[in-house]
Coordinates of C-alpha atoms and ligand atoms in Angstrom, one line a residue:
M1 CA 105.1 92.1 78.0
N2 CA 108.0 94.4 77.5
T3 CA 107.9 95.8 74.0
V4 CA 110.3 98.6 74.7
Q5 CA 113.6 98.2 72.9
P6 CA 116.4 100.0 74.6
I7 CA 118.6 102.3 72.6
P8 CA 122.2 100.9 72.6
R9 CA 124.4 103.1 74.8
P10 CA 128.0 103.0 76.0
G11 CA 128.5 101.3 79.4
P12 CA 126.9 102.8 82.5
V13 CA 128.6 105.8 83.9
P14 CA 128.2 107.1 87.5
V15 CA 126.6 110.5 87.9
E16 CA 128.1 113.0 90.4
L17 CA 125.6 114.6 92.8
A18 CA 128.2 116.5 94.8
P19 CA 131.9 116.3 95.3
G20 CA 132.6 112.7 96.4
V21 CA 128.9 111.6 96.1
H22 CA 127.8 109.6 93.1
W23 CA 124.7 107.8 91.8
V24 CA 125.7 104.3 90.9
G25 CA 122.2 102.9 90.3
A26 CA 120.4 101.3 87.4
L27 CA 117.8 102.4 84.9
D28 CA 114.9 100.0 84.1
P29 CA 113.0 101.7 81.2
G30 CA 111.1 98.5 80.2
L31 CA 109.3 97.9 83.5
R32 CA 105.6 98.3 83.1
V33 CA 104.3 96.7 86.4
F34 CA 106.1 97.0 89.7
D35 CA 105.4 94.7 92.7
V36 CA 102.6 93.0 90.7
I37 CA 100.2 96.0 91.2
L38 CA 101.8 99.3 90.3
R39 CA 101.8 100.5 86.8
T40 CA 104.9 102.2 85.5
A41 CA 104.4 104.2 82.3
N42 CA 108.0 104.6 81.5
G43 CA 109.8 102.2 83.8
T44 CA 111.8 103.0 87.0
S45 CA 115.2 103.4 88.4
Y46 CA 117.0 101.7 91.3
N47 CA 119.1 104.4 92.8
S48 CA 122.2 103.5 94.7
Y49 CA 124.8 106.0 95.9
A50 CA 128.4 106.0 96.8
V51 CA 129.7 108.5 99.3
R52 CA 133.5 109.1 99.7
G53 CA 135.0 110.4 102.8
S54 CA 138.7 110.7 103.9
G55 CA 138.3 107.6 106.0
G56 CA 136.3 105.3 103.6
V57 CA 133.5 104.9 101.2
A58 CA 129.9 104.2 102.0
V59 CA 127.5 102.5 99.6
I60 CA 123.9 103.4 100.2
D61 CA 121.4 100.8 99.0
T62 CA 122.0 98.7 95.9
V63 CA 119.8 97.6 93.0
K64 CA 117.5 94.9 91.8
A65 CA 119.5 91.7 91.2
E66 CA 119.3 91.6 87.4
F67 CA 120.9 95.1 87.3
S68 CA 123.9 94.1 89.4
D69 CA 126.3 94.3 86.5
A70 CA 125.5 97.9 85.8
F71 CA 125.8 98.7 89.5
F72 CA 129.2 97.1 90.0
A73 CA 130.5 98.6 86.7
Q74 CA 129.7 102.1 88.0
L75 CA 130.8 101.5 91.6
E76 CA 134.2 100.3 90.4
Q77 CA 134.6 103.7 88.6
V78 CA 134.3 105.6 91.9
A79 CA 135.8 103.3 94.5
R80 CA 137.9 100.2 95.1
Y81 CA 136.2 97.4 97.0
D82 CA 138.8 97.6 99.8
E83 CA 137.9 101.2 100.3
I84 CA 134.3 100.4 101.2
T85 CA 133.9 100.7 104.9
A86 CA 130.1 101.0 105.2
L87 CA 127.1 99.5 103.5
V88 CA 123.9 101.4 104.4
L89 CA 120.6 99.5 103.9
N90 CA 117.8 102.0 104.1
H91 CA 115.3 99.3 103.1
L92 CA 115.5 95.6 102.6
E93 CA 113.0 95.1 99.8
P94 CA 114.6 93.1 97.0
D95 CA 114.6 96.0 94.5
H96 CA 117.3 97.6 96.7
T97 CA 119.1 94.6 98.0
G98 CA 119.6 92.5 94.9
A99 CA 123.4 93.1 94.8
V100 CA 124.0 93.1 98.6
A101 CA 125.3 89.5 98.9
E102 CA 127.7 89.9 96.0
L103 CA 128.9 93.3 97.2
L104 CA 129.7 91.9 100.6
R105 CA 131.6 89.0 99.0
R106 CA 133.7 91.7 97.2
A107 CA 133.9 94.1 100.2
P108 CA 133.6 91.8 103.3
Q109 CA 135.1 94.4 105.6
A110 CA 132.1 96.8 105.0
R111 CA 130.0 97.3 108.2
I112 CA 126.3 96.9 107.4
H113 CA 124.2 99.7 108.9
V114 CA 120.6 98.7 109.2
A115 CA 117.6 99.6 111.4
P116 CA 117.0 97.0 114.2
R117 CA 113.8 95.8 112.6
G118 CA 115.8 95.0 109.4
L119 CA 117.9 92.4 111.1
D120 CA 115.7 89.4 110.5
M121 CA 115.3 90.3 106.9
L122 CA 119.0 90.7 106.5
R123 CA 119.6 87.3 108.0
A124 CA 117.2 85.8 105.5
L125 CA 118.9 87.6 102.7
L126 CA 122.4 86.5 103.5
K127 CA 121.5 83.0 104.8
D128 CA 124.6 81.2 106.2
D129 CA 126.9 84.1 105.3
F130 CA 125.2 86.4 107.7
A131 CA 127.6 85.5 110.5
D132 CA 130.6 86.5 108.4
Y133 CA 129.8 90.2 108.4
Q134 CA 129.7 93.0 110.8
V135 CA 126.2 94.4 111.3
V136 CA 125.5 97.7 113.1
K137 CA 122.0 98.3 114.3
V138 CA 121.3 102.0 113.9
R139 CA 118.6 104.3 115.3
T140 CA 117.8 108.0 115.0
G141 CA 120.9 110.0 115.9
D142 CA 123.4 107.2 115.3
T143 CA 126.2 108.0 112.9
A144 CA 128.7 106.4 110.6
D145 CA 132.1 108.1 110.4
L146 CA 133.7 108.4 107.0
G147 CA 136.5 110.7 108.2
D148 CA 135.6 114.1 106.8
R149 CA 132.1 113.0 106.1
T150 CA 129.4 111.8 108.5
L151 CA 126.2 109.8 107.8
R152 CA 123.5 110.3 110.3
F153 CA 120.6 107.8 110.5
L154 CA 116.9 108.6 111.0
T155 CA 114.6 105.7 111.9
T156 CA 111.5 106.1 109.7
P157 CA 109.5 102.9 109.9
Y158 CA 106.8 102.0 107.4
V159 CA 108.0 104.3 104.6
H160 CA 107.5 101.5 103.1
W161 CA 108.4 98.5 105.3
P162 CA 108.8 98.3 109.1
E163 CA 112.6 98.6 108.8
T164 CA 112.9 101.6 106.5
Q165 CA 115.2 104.4 107.5
C166 CA 116.7 107.6 106.0
T167 CA 120.3 108.6 106.0
Y168 CA 121.6 112.1 106.1
L169 CA 125.0 113.2 104.8
E170 CA 125.7 116.0 107.2
E171 CA 128.5 118.0 105.5
Q172 CA 126.7 118.1 102.1
E173 CA 123.2 118.1 103.5
I174 CA 122.0 115.3 101.2
L175 CA 119.1 113.2 102.5
F176 CA 118.9 109.6 101.2
T177 CA 115.3 108.5 101.6
C178 CA 114.9 105.2 99.8
D179 CA 111.2 104.8 98.8
L180 CA 110.2 108.1 100.6
M181 CA 109.7 110.9 98.0
G182 CA 110.7 108.5 95.3
C183 CA 108.6 107.5 92.2
H184 CA 108.7 105.1 89.4
F185 CA 110.0 107.3 86.7
C186 CA 112.9 106.4 84.5
D187 CA 114.9 109.2 82.9
E188 CA 118.6 109.1 82.4
R189 CA 118.8 112.9 83.0
L190 CA 118.3 111.9 86.6
F191 CA 117.8 115.3 88.3
N192 CA 114.4 116.8 88.9
D193 CA 115.3 120.0 87.1
A194 CA 116.4 118.0 84.0
V195 CA 114.0 115.1 83.6
G196 CA 110.5 115.1 82.0
D197 CA 107.3 115.9 83.9
F198 CA 107.1 113.4 86.7
R199 CA 104.4 115.0 88.8
F200 CA 101.9 112.2 88.0
S201 CA 104.4 109.5 88.9
F202 CA 105.3 111.2 92.2
E203 CA 101.7 111.4 93.3
Y204 CA 100.8 108.0 92.0
Y205 CA 103.6 106.5 93.9
F206 CA 102.6 108.4 97.1
D207 CA 99.0 107.1 96.7
H208 CA 100.0 103.5 96.3
I209 CA 103.1 103.1 98.5
M210 CA 103.0 105.8 101.2
R211 CA 99.3 106.5 101.6
P212 CA 98.5 103.3 103.5
F213 CA 101.1 104.4 106.1
R214 CA 100.3 108.1 106.2
R215 CA 100.7 108.4 110.0
H216 CA 104.2 106.9 109.8
V217 CA 105.0 109.2 106.8
S218 CA 103.9 112.2 108.8
E219 CA 106.2 111.1 111.6
A220 CA 109.1 110.7 109.1
L221 CA 108.5 114.2 107.9
D222 CA 108.6 115.5 111.5
L223 CA 112.2 114.1 111.6
I224 CA 113.2 115.4 108.2
E225 CA 111.7 118.9 108.3
P226 CA 114.2 120.5 110.7
L227 CA 117.2 119.4 108.5
A228 CA 119.0 121.7 106.2
I229 CA 118.6 119.9 102.8
S230 CA 120.5 120.6 99.6
A231 CA 119.1 117.5 97.8
I232 CA 116.8 114.5 98.4
A233 CA 118.2 111.4 96.9
P234 CA 115.5 108.7 96.9
A235 CA 115.9 105.1 95.6
H236 CA 113.5 105.4 92.7
G237 CA 113.1 108.2 90.2
P238 CA 114.6 111.7 90.0
V239 CA 117.1 113.1 92.5
L240 CA 115.4 116.2 94.0
R241 CA 118.2 118.8 94.0
S242 CA 116.1 121.7 92.8
H243 CA 113.9 123.1 95.6
P244 CA 114.0 119.9 97.6
R245 CA 111.9 121.4 100.4
E246 CA 109.0 121.8 98.0
Y247 CA 108.7 118.0 97.8
I248 CA 108.5 117.8 101.6
T249 CA 105.8 120.4 101.6
H250 CA 104.0 118.6 98.9
Y251 CA 104.1 115.4 100.9
R252 CA 102.6 117.3 103.8
R253 CA 99.8 118.6 101.6
L254 CA 99.1 115.1 100.3
L255 CA 98.9 113.9 103.9
T256 CA 97.0 116.7 105.5
K257 CA 94.3 117.1 102.9
R258 CA 93.1 113.7 104.0
L259 CA 93.9 114.2 107.7
A260 CA 91.9 117.4 107.9
S261 CA 88.2 116.9 108.7
E262 CA 85.5 119.5 108.4
V263 CA 83.3 117.3 110.5
A264 CA 83.3 117.4 114.3
Q265 CA 81.0 114.4 114.6
K266 CA 82.0 110.8 114.0
T267 CA 81.4 109.7 110.4
L268 CA 79.6 106.5 109.4
L269 CA 79.4 105.5 105.7
I270 CA 76.8 103.0 104.6
F271 CA 77.3 101.3 101.2
Y272 CA 74.8 98.9 99.7
V273 CA 73.9 96.9 96.6
S274 CA 70.3 95.7 96.3
A275 CA 69.0 93.2 93.7
Y276 CA 65.2 93.4 94.5
G277 CA 65.1 96.3 97.0
A278 CA 65.3 94.3 100.2
T279 CA 68.9 95.2 101.1
S280 CA 68.2 98.8 100.1
Q281 CA 65.3 98.9 102.7
M282 CA 67.6 97.4 105.3
A283 CA 70.2 100.1 104.4
A284 CA 67.7 102.9 104.9
A285 CA 66.7 101.5 108.2
V286 CA 70.3 101.0 109.4
A287 CA 70.9 104.7 108.4
E288 CA 67.8 105.9 110.3
G289 CA 68.8 104.1 113.5
A290 CA 72.4 105.3 113.3
S291 CA 71.3 108.9 112.6
E292 CA 69.4 109.1 115.9
N293 CA 72.8 109.7 117.5
P294 CA 73.5 113.4 117.1
D295 CA 77.2 112.8 117.4
V296 CA 77.3 110.6 114.3
R297 CA 77.1 111.9 110.7
V298 CA 75.6 109.1 108.5
S299 CA 75.9 108.9 104.7
L300 CA 74.2 106.4 102.5
F301 CA 75.6 105.3 99.1
D302 CA 74.2 102.9 96.5
L303 CA 77.1 101.0 94.9
A304 CA 75.0 100.1 91.9
V305 CA 76.7 103.0 90.2
G306 CA 79.5 100.5 89.7
E307 CA 82.5 102.7 90.5
V308 CA 84.2 102.3 93.8
A309 CA 87.3 104.5 93.4
P310 CA 85.6 107.8 94.3
F311 CA 84.6 106.3 97.7
V312 CA 88.1 105.4 98.8
D313 CA 89.0 109.0 99.9
L314 CA 85.8 109.2 101.8
I315 CA 86.4 105.9 103.6
E316 CA 90.0 107.0 104.5
E317 CA 88.4 109.9 106.4
A318 CA 85.5 108.0 107.9
D319 CA 85.3 106.5 111.4
G320 CA 83.2 103.6 110.3
I321 CA 81.8 101.8 107.2
V322 CA 78.9 99.3 106.9
L323 CA 78.3 97.3 103.8
G324 CA 75.0 95.9 102.7
T325 CA 75.0 93.1 100.2
P326 CA 72.6 90.4 99.1
T327 CA 73.9 86.8 98.9
I328 CA 74.0 85.7 95.3
N329 CA 75.4 82.3 94.4
G330 CA 76.7 81.9 97.9
D331 CA 78.7 85.1 97.8
A332 CA 78.7 88.9 98.3
V333 CA 78.3 90.8 95.0
K334 CA 81.3 91.8 93.0
T335 CA 81.0 95.6 93.6
V336 CA 81.3 95.1 97.3
W337 CA 84.4 93.0 96.9
D338 CA 85.8 95.6 94.5
L339 CA 85.3 98.2 97.2
L340 CA 86.9 96.1 99.8
A341 CA 89.9 95.3 97.5
S342 CA 90.5 99.0 96.9
L343 CA 90.9 99.6 100.6
V344 CA 94.5 98.2 100.6
D345 CA 95.7 101.7 99.6
I346 CA 94.4 103.3 102.8
E347 CA 94.8 102.8 106.5
T348 CA 91.8 101.0 107.8
K349 CA 93.1 99.7 111.1
G350 CA 90.8 100.5 114.0
K351 CA 87.9 101.8 112.0
L352 CA 84.5 100.4 112.8
G353 CA 83.0 97.9 110.3
G354 CA 79.8 96.1 109.8
A355 CA 77.7 94.2 107.3
F356 CA 74.1 93.3 106.6
G357 CA 72.0 92.0 103.8
S358 CA 69.0 90.1 102.5
Y359 CA 69.2 86.6 101.1
G360 CA 67.1 83.9 99.4
W361 CA 68.6 80.6 100.3
T362 CA 71.9 80.5 102.2
G363 CA 73.0 84.0 103.2
E364 CA 76.8 83.7 103.5
A365 CA 77.6 87.1 102.3
V366 CA 77.3 89.0 105.6
A367 CA 79.8 86.8 107.4
M368 CA 82.2 86.8 104.5
V369 CA 82.2 90.6 104.4
E370 CA 82.7 90.8 108.2
S371 CA 85.6 88.4 107.9
R372 CA 87.2 90.6 105.3
L373 CA 86.7 93.7 107.4
Q374 CA 88.5 92.0 110.3
G375 CA 91.2 91.0 107.8
L376 CA 91.6 94.7 107.2
K377 CA 92.2 95.1 111.0
M378 CA 88.8 96.9 111.4
R379 CA 86.8 96.2 114.5
V380 CA 83.4 94.6 114.0
P381 CA 81.8 95.0 117.4
V382 CA 78.2 94.2 116.4
K383 CA 77.2 91.0 114.6
G384 CA 75.7 91.8 111.2
I385 CA 72.1 91.3 110.3
R386 CA 70.8 88.8 107.7
I387 CA 67.2 88.8 106.6
K388 CA 65.5 86.3 104.4
L389 CA 63.8 88.0 101.4
H390 CA 62.1 91.3 102.2
P391 CA 62.3 92.6 105.7
T392 CA 59.1 92.8 107.8
L393 CA 58.4 95.8 110.0
P394 CA 59.9 94.2 113.1
E395 CA 62.9 93.2 111.1
L396 CA 63.3 96.8 109.9
E397 CA 63.3 97.8 113.5
D398 CA 66.1 95.3 114.1
C399 CA 68.0 97.1 111.4
R400 CA 67.4 100.4 113.0
D401 CA 68.6 98.9 116.3
Y402 CA 71.7 97.6 114.5
G403 CA 72.4 101.2 113.3
R404 CA 71.9 102.5 116.8
Q405 CA 74.4 100.0 118.2
L406 CA 77.0 101.0 115.6
S407 CA 76.7 104.6 116.4
A408 CA 77.0 103.9 120.1
H409 CA 80.2 102.0 119.4
L410 CA 81.5 104.9 117.4
T411 CA 80.8 107.4 120.1
G412 CA 82.0 105.2 122.9
T413 CA 78.5 105.0 124.5
A414 CA 77.8 101.3 123.7
E415 CA 76.6 99.1 126.5
P416 CA 79.3 96.6 127.7
R417 CA 78.7 93.4 125.8
E418 CA 77.6 90.4 127.6
I419 CA 79.2 87.3 126.0
D420 CA 76.8 84.4 125.7
F421 CA 79.3 81.6 126.4
A422 CA 76.7 79.0 125.4
S423 CA 76.8 80.3 121.8
L424 CA 80.6 80.0 121.5
Ligands
FEO501 FE1 111.5 100.4 96.4 FE2 109.7 99.3 99.0 O1 111.0 99.2 97.7

């Protein structure tokens, strides 16, 4: 519920970043939850920019639909619609494209510059009107000519969606990054050297928006780092005009502290919850078996402590995770689901996954967890183990063997699997 009452202000006014370059975005101080999951302690901004050259005006991104009036009111103060020759869409998510359709109705001559992967999304956005406009698919190195100003495009997928790109204003060395290096922080003072302390928001945004795509973010930084940069102009939060390179360095640090590993071996994390000690015994046996492989470092954690957040960093670094859970009321236990739910913030694709657990009556939990691991694009090369009530000594040996097989898959020494077609 929005309880924030805005202070009445005169109409929106564009803010000059540099000669001919204006912020024409919108402030949303009342927003408390963004995209259903992100908390925003003081709202956000939807930053849109207008760049004037001797041969035309470019609009870079727009705003969320309900803020269109403020956007158009500001844009009209810096440009006429018939002067707009280029519309640059660095990202097609609705918080940046809410005014696109109306802008094109007012400036139908504008050529739309979008990354090739954005084309389908643009078509869906404009529906039947799509065919009425000129669309230019741009890749790294392509430019848009504004006369005495040039916009150069950098293809930077997955910062945040597949079609995201950055745009560089060559003559004034301003980099428009959309979500990259943005944050949900609403402050009408706009510039990083004038607004309140936004460090928490900057890192929180990185953790929730960028972190799942850290490999792609790293590749985007590779493209950006060689540029001379006077300001970074993202689509949310402060414009970074003071020491902009420090923010790139900070992003590198946020990425590399998780990329760096002290461990030369493969890492396997085993998490478990145990109601009567049976799943705990299985966990210990799986760990024993996995640890026989000298090239795998195995760690064992009891999730009964109830908190899962501290484990997310570990899992991000790990090569594999195995989850032990009893089946209770036909389901895995809540702590295990909590841990799995928290993995959406990190990249899990390609990691090894596994599951095991004791059960009393039905034993669905292991298959349910395996299915979720596969949903997270992890590979589950060995079928998990279910044991009724407490494990016998031979069953514990089965658990050790399960651990051995997991380690073998981690180190690439697993026997080729023979598929039993009769069981399919
Ligand atoms: Fe700010 Fe991914 O949209």
